[in-house]
PDB file of C-alpha atoms in Angstrom:
ATOM      1  CA  MET A   1      96.312 424.491  71.564  1.00 52.00           C
ATOM      2  CA  ALA A   2      99.666 422.857  70.777  1.00 73.00           C
ATOM      3  CA  SER A   3     101.191 420.544  73.349  1.00 83.00           C
ATOM      4  CA  PRO A   4     104.064 422.040  75.356  1.00 91.00           C
ATOM      5  CA  SER A   5     107.619 421.004  74.491  1.00 93.00           C
ATOM      6  CA  VAL A   6     108.279 420.060  78.083  1.00 96.00           C
ATOM      7  CA  SER A   7     106.295 419.406  81.219  1.00 97.00           C
ATOM      8  CA  ILE A   8     107.935 420.586  84.429  1.00 98.00           C
ATOM      9  CA  VAL A   9     106.984 418.380  87.375  1.00 98.00           C
ATOM     10  CA  VAL A  10     107.517 419.709  90.901  1.00 98.00           C
ATOM     11  CA  PRO A  11     106.891 417.208  93.727  1.00 97.00           C
ATOM     12  CA  LEU A  12     106.022 419.187  96.831  1.00 97.00           C
ATOM     13  CA  TYR A  13     105.933 418.256 100.482  1.00 96.00           C
ATOM     14  CA  ASN A  14     106.115 420.862 103.269  1.00 96.00           C
ATOM     15  CA  LYS A  15     108.271 423.402 101.469  1.00 96.00           C
ATOM     16  CA  ALA A  16     106.346 426.562 102.414  1.00 96.00           C
ATOM     17  CA  HIS A  17     109.615 428.290 103.305  1.00 95.00           C
ATOM     18  CA  CYS A  18     111.024 428.006  99.789  1.00 95.00           C
ATOM     19  CA  ILE A  19     108.449 426.902  97.197  1.00 97.00           C
ATOM     20  CA  LEU A  20     107.741 430.422  95.932  1.00 97.00           C
ATOM     21  CA  LYS A  21     111.445 430.952  95.269  1.00 96.00           C
ATOM     22  CA  THR A  22     111.534 427.665  93.374  1.00 97.00           C
ATOM     23  CA  LEU A  23     108.498 428.649  91.290  1.00 97.00           C
ATOM     24  CA  SER A  24     110.058 432.039  90.628  1.00 96.00           C
ATOM     25  CA  SER A  25     113.069 430.311  89.093  1.00 96.00           C
ATOM     26  CA  VAL A  26     110.659 428.514  86.731  1.00 97.00           C
ATOM     27  CA  ALA A  27     108.938 431.778  85.830  1.00 95.00           C
ATOM     28  CA  SER A  28     112.327 433.287  84.936  1.00 95.00           C
ATOM     29  CA  GLN A  29     113.019 430.778  82.150  1.00 95.00           C
ATOM     30  CA  GLY A  30     113.848 432.152  78.717  1.00 93.00           C
ATOM     31  CA  ARG A  31     111.959 429.287  77.096  1.00 91.00           C
ATOM     32  CA  THR A  32     108.241 429.513  77.755  1.00 90.00           C
ATOM     33  CA  ASP A  33     106.901 426.519  75.785  1.00 91.00           C
ATOM     34  CA  PHE A  34     106.334 424.502  78.948  1.00 94.00           C
ATOM     35  CA  GLU A  35     103.579 423.507  81.331  1.00 96.00           C
ATOM     36  CA  LEU A  36     104.122 423.451  85.072  1.00 97.00           C
ATOM     37  CA  ILE A  37     102.642 420.671  87.193  1.00 98.00           C
ATOM     38  CA  VAL A  38     103.001 420.883  90.960  1.00 98.00           C
ATOM     39  CA  VAL A  39     102.024 417.701  92.799  1.00 98.00           C
ATOM     40  CA  ASP A  40     101.365 418.476  96.451  1.00 97.00           C
ATOM     41  CA  ASP A  41     102.047 415.265  98.356  1.00 97.00           C
ATOM     42  CA  GLY A  42      99.862 415.923 101.370  1.00 97.00           C
ATOM     43  CA  SER A  43     101.660 419.001 102.687  1.00 97.00           C
ATOM     44  CA  THR A  44     100.553 420.217 106.113  1.00 97.00           C
ATOM     45  CA  ASP A  45     102.369 423.561 106.222  1.00 96.00           C
ATOM     46  CA  GLY A  46     100.322 425.604 103.758  1.00 96.00           C
ATOM     47  CA  SER A  47     102.549 424.871 100.750  1.00 96.00           C
ATOM     48  CA  ALA A  48      99.579 424.176  98.458  1.00 96.00           C
ATOM     49  CA  LYS A  49      97.909 427.450  99.400  1.00 96.00           C
ATOM     50  CA  LEU A  50     101.072 429.343  98.453  1.00 97.00           C
ATOM     51  CA  VAL A  51     101.181 427.591  95.079  1.00 96.00           C
ATOM     52  CA  LYS A  52      97.538 428.452  94.420  1.00 94.00           C
ATOM     53  CA  GLY A  53      98.262 432.096  95.151  1.00 93.00           C
ATOM     54  CA  ALA A  54     101.424 432.260  93.050  1.00 92.00           C
ATOM     55  CA  GLY A  55      99.482 433.508  90.007  1.00 86.00           C
ATOM     56  CA  MET A  56     101.566 431.612  87.455  1.00 89.00           C
ATOM     57  CA  PRO A  57      99.923 430.887  84.090  1.00 82.00           C
ATOM     58  CA  ASP A  58      99.882 427.286  82.834  1.00 81.00           C
ATOM     59  CA  LEU A  59     100.321 425.974  86.373  1.00 94.00           C
ATOM     60  CA  ARG A  60      98.362 422.904  87.387  1.00 96.00           C
ATOM     61  CA  LEU A  61      98.224 421.948  91.051  1.00 97.00           C
ATOM     62  CA  ILE A  62      97.468 418.309  91.800  1.00 98.00           C
ATOM     63  CA  GLN A  63      96.859 417.366  95.418  1.00 97.00           C
ATOM     64  CA  GLN A  64      97.122 413.867  96.845  1.00 97.00           C
ATOM     65  CA  ALA A  65      97.447 412.163 100.205  1.00 97.00           C
ATOM     66  CA  ASN A  66     101.046 411.790 101.312  1.00 96.00           C
ATOM     67  CA  ALA A  67     102.610 408.906  99.380  1.00 96.00           C
ATOM     68  CA  GLY A  68     106.234 409.986  98.861  1.00 95.00           C
ATOM     69  CA  ALA A  69     108.287 411.759  96.225  1.00 94.00           C
ATOM     70  CA  SER A  70     108.175 408.840  93.782  1.00 96.00           C
ATOM     71  CA  ALA A  71     104.393 408.717  93.817  1.00 97.00           C
ATOM     72  CA  ALA A  72     104.256 412.496  93.312  1.00 97.00           C
ATOM     73  CA  ARG A  73     106.638 412.347  90.353  1.00 97.00           C
ATOM     74  CA  ASN A  74     104.719 409.447  88.823  1.00 98.00           C
ATOM     75  CA  ARG A  75     101.455 411.373  89.208  1.00 98.00           C
ATOM     76  CA  GLY A  76     103.023 414.328  87.421  1.00 98.00           C
ATOM     77  CA  ILE A  77     104.363 412.147  84.595  1.00 98.00           C
ATOM     78  CA  ALA A  78     100.915 410.624  84.085  1.00 97.00           C
ATOM     79  CA  ALA A  79      99.323 414.076  83.873  1.00 97.00           C
ATOM     80  CA  ALA A  80     102.003 415.589  81.613  1.00 97.00           C
ATOM     81  CA  GLN A  81     101.333 416.557  78.007  1.00 96.00           C
ATOM     82  CA  GLY A  82     104.883 417.398  76.947  1.00 95.00           C
ATOM     83  CA  ALA A  83     107.181 415.071  75.038  1.00 95.00           C
ATOM     84  CA  TRP A  84     109.843 415.747  77.669  1.00 97.00           C
ATOM     85  CA  ILE A  85     109.649 415.765  81.462  1.00 98.00           C
ATOM     86  CA  ALA A  86     111.893 418.052  83.509  1.00 98.00           C
ATOM     87  CA  PHE A  87     111.847 417.743  87.279  1.00 97.00           C
ATOM     88  CA  LEU A  88     112.481 420.413  89.885  1.00 97.00           C
ATOM     89  CA  ASP A  89     112.333 419.585  93.579  1.00 96.00           C
ATOM     90  CA  GLY A  90     110.435 422.009  95.771  1.00 95.00           C
ATOM     91  CA  ASP A  91     113.557 423.450  97.398  1.00 94.00           C
ATOM     92  CA  ASP A  92     115.879 423.559  94.376  1.00 96.00           C
ATOM     93  CA  LEU A  93     116.449 426.312  91.813  1.00 96.00           C
ATOM     94  CA  TRP A  94     117.131 426.841  88.097  1.00 97.00           C
ATOM     95  CA  SER A  95     119.048 429.643  86.459  1.00 97.00           C
ATOM     96  CA  CYS A  96     117.076 431.475  83.764  1.00 97.00           C
ATOM     97  CA  ASP A  97     118.738 429.534  80.918  1.00 96.00           C
ATOM     98  CA  HIS A  98     118.379 426.050  82.403  1.00 97.00           C
ATOM     99  CA  LEU A  99     115.392 424.895  80.371  1.00 96.00           C
ATOM    100  CA  GLU A 100     116.704 426.509  77.194  1.00 96.00           C
ATOM    101  CA  GLY A 101     119.993 424.631  77.578  1.00 96.00           C
ATOM    102  CA  LEU A 102     118.281 421.293  78.095  1.00 96.00           C
ATOM    103  CA  LEU A 103     115.863 421.775  75.204  1.00 94.00           C
ATOM    104  CA  ARG A 104     118.590 422.936  72.836  1.00 93.00           C
ATOM    105  CA  SER A 105     120.562 419.769  73.557  1.00 93.00           C
ATOM    106  CA  ALA A 106     117.409 417.670  73.252  1.00 91.00           C
ATOM    107  CA  GLU A 107     116.575 419.121  69.839  1.00 86.00           C
ATOM    108  CA  GLU A 108     119.972 418.051  68.531  1.00 78.00           C
ATOM    109  CA  THR A 109     119.918 414.440  69.742  1.00 83.00           C
ATOM    110  CA  ALA A 110     117.910 411.249  69.972  1.00 86.00           C
ATOM    111  CA  ALA A 111     119.095 410.666  73.542  1.00 94.00           C
ATOM    112  CA  VAL A 112     116.895 409.263  76.279  1.00 97.00           C
ATOM    113  CA  ALA A 113     117.746 412.106  78.663  1.00 98.00           C
ATOM    114  CA  VAL A 114     119.645 415.389  78.897  1.00 98.00           C
ATOM    115  CA  PHE A 115     121.219 416.703  82.094  1.00 98.00           C
ATOM    116  CA  SER A 116     123.155 419.729  83.271  1.00 98.00           C
ATOM    117  CA  ASN A 117     125.762 420.374  85.915  1.00 97.00           C
ATOM    118  CA  LEU A 118     124.505 421.687  89.239  1.00 94.00           C
ATOM    119  CA  ARG A 119     125.674 423.732  92.193  1.00 93.00           C
ATOM    120  CA  LEU A 120     125.757 422.124  95.618  1.00 91.00           C
ATOM    121  CA  GLU A 121     124.475 424.524  98.244  1.00 86.00           C
ATOM    122  CA  SER A 122     126.217 422.537 100.975  1.00 81.00           C
ATOM    123  CA  ARG A 123     129.549 423.238  99.265  1.00 79.00           C
ATOM    124  CA  ALA A 124     129.094 426.979  98.858  1.00 79.00           C
ATOM    125  CA  GLY A 125     127.808 426.633  95.304  1.00 82.00           C
ATOM    126  CA  GLN A 126     130.645 424.466  94.017  1.00 92.00           C
ATOM    127  CA  PRO A 127     129.747 422.382  90.949  1.00 95.00           C
ATOM    128  CA  LEU A 128     129.036 418.698  91.334  1.00 94.00           C
ATOM    129  CA  ILE A 129     130.882 417.876  88.100  1.00 96.00           C
ATOM    130  CA  ASP A 130     134.280 419.448  87.426  1.00 96.00           C
ATOM    131  CA  ALA A 131     133.885 422.477  85.178  1.00 95.00           C
ATOM    132  CA  ALA A 132     136.621 421.107  82.924  1.00 96.00           C
ATOM    133  CA  VAL A 133     134.368 418.219  81.827  1.00 97.00           C
ATOM    134  CA  LEU A 134     133.112 419.106  78.342  1.00 97.00           C
ATOM    135  CA  PRO A 135     129.615 418.672  76.916  1.00 96.00           C
ATOM    136  CA  GLN A 136     129.253 415.175  75.548  1.00 96.00           C
ATOM    137  CA  THR A 137     127.034 412.286  74.631  1.00 96.00           C
ATOM    138  CA  VAL A 138     127.174 409.817  77.507  1.00 97.00           C
ATOM    139  CA  ASP A 139     126.888 406.333  76.048  1.00 97.00           C
ATOM    140  CA  ASP A 140     127.952 404.719  79.321  1.00 98.00           C
ATOM    141  CA  TYR A 141     126.287 406.550  82.196  1.00 98.00           C
ATOM    142  CA  PHE A 142     127.710 404.141  84.782  1.00 98.00           C
ATOM    143  CA  SER A 143     131.335 404.844  83.860  1.00 98.00           C
ATOM    144  CA  PHE A 144     130.580 408.568  83.618  1.00 98.00           C
ATOM    145  CA  ALA A 145     129.062 408.496  87.095  1.00 98.00           C
ATOM    146  CA  LEU A 146     132.030 406.688  88.639  1.00 98.00           C
ATOM    147  CA  SER A 147     134.391 409.258  87.096  1.00 97.00           C
ATOM    148  CA  HIS A 148     132.350 412.380  87.854  1.00 96.00           C
ATOM    149  CA  GLY A 149     130.918 412.616  91.344  1.00 91.00           C
ATOM    150  CA  ASN A 150     129.186 409.214  91.449  1.00 95.00           C
ATOM    151  CA  TYR A 151     125.733 410.816  91.275  1.00 96.00           C
ATOM    152  CA  PRO A 152     126.062 413.176  88.289  1.00 96.00           C
ATOM    153  CA  ALA A 153     122.358 413.460  87.430  1.00 96.00           C
ATOM    154  CA  SER A 154     119.804 414.690  89.924  1.00 94.00           C
ATOM    155  CA  SER A 155     116.057 415.108  89.806  1.00 95.00           C
ATOM    156  CA  SER A 156     116.511 418.877  89.414  1.00 97.00           C
ATOM    157  CA  SER A 157     119.112 418.733  86.641  1.00 97.00           C
ATOM    158  CA  ILE A 158     117.679 416.125  84.261  1.00 98.00           C
ATOM    159  CA  MET A 159     115.079 416.110  81.499  1.00 98.00           C
ATOM    160  CA  VAL A 160     113.763 412.779  80.162  1.00 98.00           C
ATOM    161  CA  ARG A 161     111.628 411.725  77.209  1.00 97.00           C
ATOM    162  CA  ARG A 162     108.186 411.031  78.640  1.00 97.00           C
ATOM    163  CA  ASP A 163     107.635 407.791  76.723  1.00 96.00           C
ATOM    164  CA  GLU A 164     110.917 406.394  78.082  1.00 97.00           C
ATOM    165  CA  PHE A 165     109.494 406.438  81.598  1.00 96.00           C
ATOM    166  CA  PHE A 166     106.736 404.084  80.563  1.00 96.00           C
ATOM    167  CA  GLU A 167     109.168 401.820  78.704  1.00 95.00           C
ATOM    168  CA  ALA A 168     111.646 401.657  81.605  1.00 95.00           C
ATOM    169  CA  GLY A 169     109.043 401.663  84.356  1.00 94.00           C
ATOM    170  CA  LEU A 170     108.184 404.632  86.557  1.00 96.00           C
ATOM    171  CA  PHE A 171     109.820 405.666  89.841  1.00 97.00           C
ATOM    172  CA  ALA A 172     109.762 402.911  92.437  1.00 96.00           C
ATOM    173  CA  GLU A 173     107.297 403.779  95.178  1.00 95.00           C
ATOM    174  CA  GLY A 174     107.464 402.875  98.834  1.00 89.00           C
ATOM    175  CA  ILE A 175     111.250 402.733  99.241  1.00 86.00           C
ATOM    176  CA  ALA A 176     113.189 404.793 101.773  1.00 74.00           C
ATOM    177  CA  ALA A 177     115.798 406.395  99.499  1.00 84.00           C
ATOM    178  CA  GLY A 178     117.601 406.088  96.190  1.00 91.00           C
ATOM    179  CA  GLU A 179     114.542 405.894  93.952  1.00 94.00           C
ATOM    180  CA  ASP A 180     115.979 408.575  91.675  1.00 95.00           C
ATOM    181  CA  ILE A 181     119.338 406.766  91.313  1.00 97.00           C
ATOM    182  CA  ASP A 182     117.475 403.593  90.399  1.00 97.00           C
ATOM    183  CA  MET A 183     115.441 405.496  87.790  1.00 98.00           C
ATOM    184  CA  TRP A 184     118.430 407.097  86.045  1.00 98.00           C
ATOM    185  CA  CYS A 185     120.228 403.735  85.955  1.00 98.00           C
ATOM    186  CA  ARG A 186     117.275 401.964  84.363  1.00 98.00           C
ATOM    187  CA  LEU A 187     116.926 404.753  81.816  1.00 98.00           C
ATOM    188  CA  ALA A 188     120.669 404.580  81.090  1.00 98.00           C
ATOM    189  CA  CYS A 189     120.150 400.978  79.984  1.00 98.00           C
ATOM    190  CA  ARG A 190     117.763 402.203  77.288  1.00 97.00           C
ATOM    191  CA  GLY A 191     120.057 404.593  75.450  1.00 96.00           C
ATOM    192  CA  PRO A 192     122.535 407.463  75.686  1.00 97.00           C
ATOM    193  CA  PHE A 193     122.241 410.569  77.831  1.00 98.00           C
ATOM    194  CA  VAL A 194     123.570 413.996  76.866  1.00 97.00           C
ATOM    195  CA  TYR A 195     125.530 416.131  79.325  1.00 97.00           C
ATOM    196  CA  ASN A 196     125.346 419.797  78.351  1.00 96.00           C
ATOM    197  CA  ALA A 197     127.880 420.996  81.004  1.00 97.00           C
ATOM    198  CA  ARG A 198     125.880 424.128  81.890  1.00 96.00           C
ATOM    199  CA  LEU A 199     126.002 425.012  85.590  1.00 96.00           C
ATOM    200  CA  SER A 200     122.316 425.869  85.593  1.00 97.00           C
ATOM    201  CA  ALA A 201     120.682 424.118  88.571  1.00 97.00           C
ATOM    202  CA  THR A 202     121.160 424.512  92.307  1.00 96.00           C
ATOM    203  CA  TYR A 203     120.718 421.536  94.610  1.00 93.00           C
ATOM    204  CA  THR A 204     119.725 422.390  98.165  1.00 87.00           C
ATOM    205  CA  ASP A 205     121.292 419.359  99.794  1.00 69.00           C
ATOM    206  CA  ALA A 206     122.071 420.750 103.236  1.00 56.00           C
ATOM    207  CA  SER A 207     119.519 418.446 104.855  1.00 52.00           C
ATOM    208  CA  SER A 208     120.244 415.358 102.761  1.00 55.00           C
ATOM    209  CA  SER A 209     119.639 412.132 104.627  1.00 58.00           C
ATOM    210  CA  ASN A 210     122.315 409.532 105.297  1.00 68.00           C
ATOM    211  CA  ARG A 211     119.770 406.830 106.068  1.00 79.00           C
ATOM    212  CA  ALA A 212     120.910 403.278 105.444  1.00 84.00           C
ATOM    213  CA  ALA A 213     118.790 401.953 102.589  1.00 90.00           C
ATOM    214  CA  ALA A 214     119.764 399.018 100.379  1.00 93.00           C
ATOM    215  CA  PRO A 215     120.244 400.367  96.817  1.00 96.00           C
ATOM    216  CA  LEU A 216     117.373 399.222  94.635  1.00 96.00           C
ATOM    217  CA  PHE A 217     119.317 399.268  91.372  1.00 97.00           C
ATOM    218  CA  ALA A 218     121.984 396.943  92.768  1.00 97.00           C
ATOM    219  CA  GLN A 219     119.221 394.571  93.818  1.00 96.00           C
ATOM    220  CA  ARG A 220     117.546 394.757  90.409  1.00 96.00           C
ATOM    221  CA  LEU A 221     120.672 394.416  88.297  1.00 98.00           C
ATOM    222  CA  PRO A 222     121.067 390.603  88.171  1.00 98.00           C
ATOM    223  CA  ARG A 223     117.496 390.243  86.931  1.00 97.00           C
ATOM    224  CA  LEU A 224     117.884 393.097  84.443  1.00 98.00           C
ATOM    225  CA  ILE A 225     120.989 391.408  83.017  1.00 98.00           C
ATOM    226  CA  ARG A 226     119.281 388.024  82.917  1.00 98.00           C
ATOM    227  CA  ASP A 227     116.281 389.501  81.090  1.00 97.00           C
ATOM    228  CA  GLY A 228     118.473 391.253  78.516  1.00 97.00           C
ATOM    229  CA  LYS A 229     117.542 394.744  79.735  1.00 97.00           C
ATOM    230  CA  VAL A 230     121.192 395.814  80.037  1.00 98.00           C
ATOM    231  CA  PRO A 231     123.074 396.182  76.726  1.00 98.00           C
ATOM    232  CA  PRO A 232     126.094 393.827  76.619  1.00 98.00           C
ATOM    233  CA  GLN A 233     128.539 396.731  76.383  1.00 98.00           C
ATOM    234  CA  LEU A 234     127.175 398.167  79.660  1.00 98.00           C
ATOM    235  CA  VAL A 235     127.058 395.010  81.761  1.00 98.00           C
ATOM    236  CA  GLU A 236     130.543 395.380  83.289  1.00 98.00           C
ATOM    237  CA  SER A 237     130.238 399.086  84.065  1.00 98.00           C
ATOM    238  CA  ALA A 238     126.740 398.562  85.464  1.00 98.00           C
ATOM    239  CA  LYS A 239     128.146 395.899  87.802  1.00 98.00           C
ATOM    240  CA  ARG A 240     130.897 398.259  88.911  1.00 98.00           C
ATOM    241  CA  TYR A 241     128.392 401.017  89.612  1.00 98.00           C
ATOM    242  CA  ALA A 242     126.115 398.646  91.518  1.00 98.00           C
ATOM    243  CA  ASN A 243     129.177 397.594  93.529  1.00 98.00           C
ATOM    244  CA  PHE A 244     129.860 401.241  94.381  1.00 98.00           C
ATOM    245  CA  LEU A 245     126.258 401.617  95.567  1.00 98.00           C
ATOM    246  CA  MET A 246     126.624 398.574  97.819  1.00 98.00           C
ATOM    247  CA  LEU A 247     129.881 399.928  99.244  1.00 98.00           C
ATOM    248  CA  GLU A 248     128.067 403.166 100.049  1.00 97.00           C
ATOM    249  CA  TYR A 249     125.289 401.173 101.688  1.00 97.00           C
ATOM    250  CA  ALA A 250     127.895 399.433 103.854  1.00 97.00           C
ATOM    251  CA  ARG A 251     129.305 402.843 104.828  1.00 96.00           C
ATOM    252  CA  GLN A 252     125.848 404.043 105.856  1.00 96.00           C
ATOM    253  CA  LEU A 253     125.370 400.938 107.979  1.00 97.00           C
ATOM    254  CA  LEU A 254     128.733 401.582 109.620  1.00 96.00           C
ATOM    255  CA  ASP A 255     127.805 405.196 110.299  1.00 94.00           C
ATOM    256  CA  HIS A 256     124.681 403.920 112.077  1.00 95.00           C
ATOM    257  CA  GLY A 257     126.652 401.446 114.190  1.00 95.00           C
ATOM    258  CA  ARG A 258     125.279 398.399 112.381  1.00 96.00           C
ATOM    259  CA  TYR A 259     128.667 396.715 112.085  1.00 96.00           C
ATOM    260  CA  ALA A 260     127.610 393.092 111.631  1.00 96.00           C
ATOM    261  CA  GLU A 261     125.200 394.046 108.850  1.00 97.00           C
ATOM    262  CA  ALA A 262     127.862 396.121 107.141  1.00 97.00           C
ATOM    263  CA  ARG A 263     130.326 393.224 107.272  1.00 97.00           C
ATOM    264  CA  ALA A 264     127.745 390.862 105.763  1.00 98.00           C
ATOM    265  CA  VAL A 265     127.067 393.304 102.902  1.00 98.00           C
ATOM    266  CA  LEU A 266     130.773 393.715 102.199  1.00 98.00           C
ATOM    267  CA  LEU A 267     131.564 390.004 102.229  1.00 98.00           C
ATOM    268  CA  ASN A 268     128.436 388.761 100.480  1.00 97.00           C
ATOM    269  CA  ASP A 269     127.394 391.547  98.095  1.00 97.00           C
ATOM    270  CA  CYS A 270     130.550 393.451  97.144  1.00 98.00           C
ATOM    271  CA  ILE A 271     133.449 392.627  94.831  1.00 97.00           C
ATOM    272  CA  ALA A 272     136.692 393.790  96.431  1.00 97.00           C
ATOM    273  CA  SER A 273     138.639 393.931  93.163  1.00 97.00           C
ATOM    274  CA  TYR A 274     136.275 396.530  91.697  1.00 97.00           C
ATOM    275  CA  ASP A 275     137.227 399.104  94.354  1.00 97.00           C
ATOM    276  CA  ALA A 276     139.799 397.647  96.741  1.00 97.00           C
ATOM    277  CA  ARG A 277     140.492 400.906  98.591  1.00 95.00           C
ATOM    278  CA  ARG A 278     136.862 401.515  99.551  1.00 96.00           C
ATOM    279  CA  PHE A 279     136.227 397.838 100.230  1.00 97.00           C
ATOM    280  CA  PHE A 280     139.077 397.334 102.718  1.00 96.00           C
ATOM    281  CA  LYS A 281     138.518 400.727 104.310  1.00 94.00           C
ATOM    282  CA  ARG A 282     134.899 399.761 105.033  1.00 95.00           C
ATOM    283  CA  LEU A 283     135.827 396.223 106.082  1.00 96.00           C
ATOM    284  CA  SER A 284     138.395 397.454 108.606  1.00 95.00           C
ATOM    285  CA  ARG A 285     135.674 399.492 110.334  1.00 95.00           C
ATOM    286  CA  THR A 286     133.712 396.330 111.113  1.00 95.00           C
ATOM    287  CA  SER A 287     136.347 395.385 113.735  1.00 93.00           C
ATOM    288  CA  PRO A 288     136.865 397.196 117.079  1.00 88.00           C
ATOM    289  CA  LEU A 289     140.487 398.023 116.218  1.00 87.00           C
ATOM    290  CA  GLY A 290     139.520 399.343 112.805  1.00 80.00           C
ATOM    291  CA  ARG A 291     136.839 401.552 114.316  1.00 81.00           C
ATOM    292  CA  MET A 292     139.296 402.960 116.841  1.00 82.00           C
ATOM    293  CA  LEU A 293     141.797 403.792 114.087  1.00 79.00           C
ATOM    294  CA  PHE A 294     139.022 405.334 111.986  1.00 76.00           C
ATOM    295  CA  ARG A 295     137.917 407.589 114.858  1.00 77.00           C
ATOM    296  CA  LEU A 296     141.510 408.654 115.486  1.00 76.00           C
ATOM    297  CA  SER A 297     142.011 409.508 111.827  1.00 70.00           C
ATOM    298  CA  ARG A 298     138.803 411.551 111.795  1.00 63.00           C
ATOM    299  CA  THR A 299     139.881 413.414 114.938  1.00 60.00           C
ATOM    300  CA  ASP A 300     143.274 414.186 113.386  1.00 47.00           C
ATOM    301  CA  LEU A 301     141.572 415.448 110.212  1.00 44.00           C
ATOM    302  CA  VAL A 302     139.272 417.784 112.154  1.00 45.00           C
ATOM    303  CA  GLN A 303     142.205 419.135 114.158  1.00 50.00           C
ATOM    304  CA  TRP A 304     144.216 419.688 110.967  1.00 44.00           C
ATOM    305  CA  LYS A 305     141.342 421.691 109.490  1.00 48.00           C
ATOM    306  CA  VAL A 306     141.064 423.782 112.657  1.00 46.00           C
ATOM    307  CA  ASN A 307     144.810 424.481 112.677  1.00 52.00           C
ATOM    308  CA  SER A 308     144.783 425.265 108.954  1.00 53.00           C
ATOM    309  CA  SER A 309     141.947 427.761 109.403  1.00 51.00           C
ATOM    310  CA  ALA A 310     143.724 429.419 112.306  1.00 49.00           C
ATOM    311  CA  ARG A 311     146.880 429.889 110.225  1.00 51.00           C
ATOM    312  CA  HIS A 312     144.877 431.661 107.526  1.00 49.00           C
TER     313      HIS A 312
END
């Protein structure tokens, strides 16, 4: 039997309330030359039993002790037979033309990865990337990210050449958050991506964590540059993107009341000139006066929204 064009990898952990809906969105795809691999990462809520009973052809269920999303994705990549890997998280959805759109773009390019636009459930289905942004080859993913939502690719909107994972290194295991961002950045250093502009994935981000975790890619970047893993034409934009990630890390620390740590990150690991507005906004919050002004501004914003809603 011929190998599938694409292997769909679904990492699963305690998603009994939604996994069947997610699998149904896979079953609805117009393109059927795929295999489906669900990696149950030690679920305790009956998720695996639901997958077993779903009755989908070409579905392989792999079960492992809980080791995290990265380990589940890596297990799926290792088991995959397709030349391409498409991911779908256990609570996200695809429209029926999602896979067709990715594969059509992939067949017309030698890119490392192809990705679509996606709806954000937390924003009433609004697109992550402005609908006016046209399909394009993305030679500089870092600049594209900084111009279009900062995190334009997600694990449920991207499809990657399987062999590129082994060349770039698989998902980092054992880290608290940001393993997907680190993966896309490392892949972006290996060649262009293609953005097909289809609004064909839905990201269920209502419960997204705001945990303070140092961004792995920013930590890796100096070594990647030193080892020649970042093309010269991407070095500056990669530094700017890593700086953005560190600024976001400082914001998370501030949100958790870890003011001294946030100040140290800003002063030691960030470059103010890359993004002066964010830098000084974060830095001001490390002082008592700055925090007071920040809280007042947030209170005024909430009141303005309440008044605006009342008027309408």
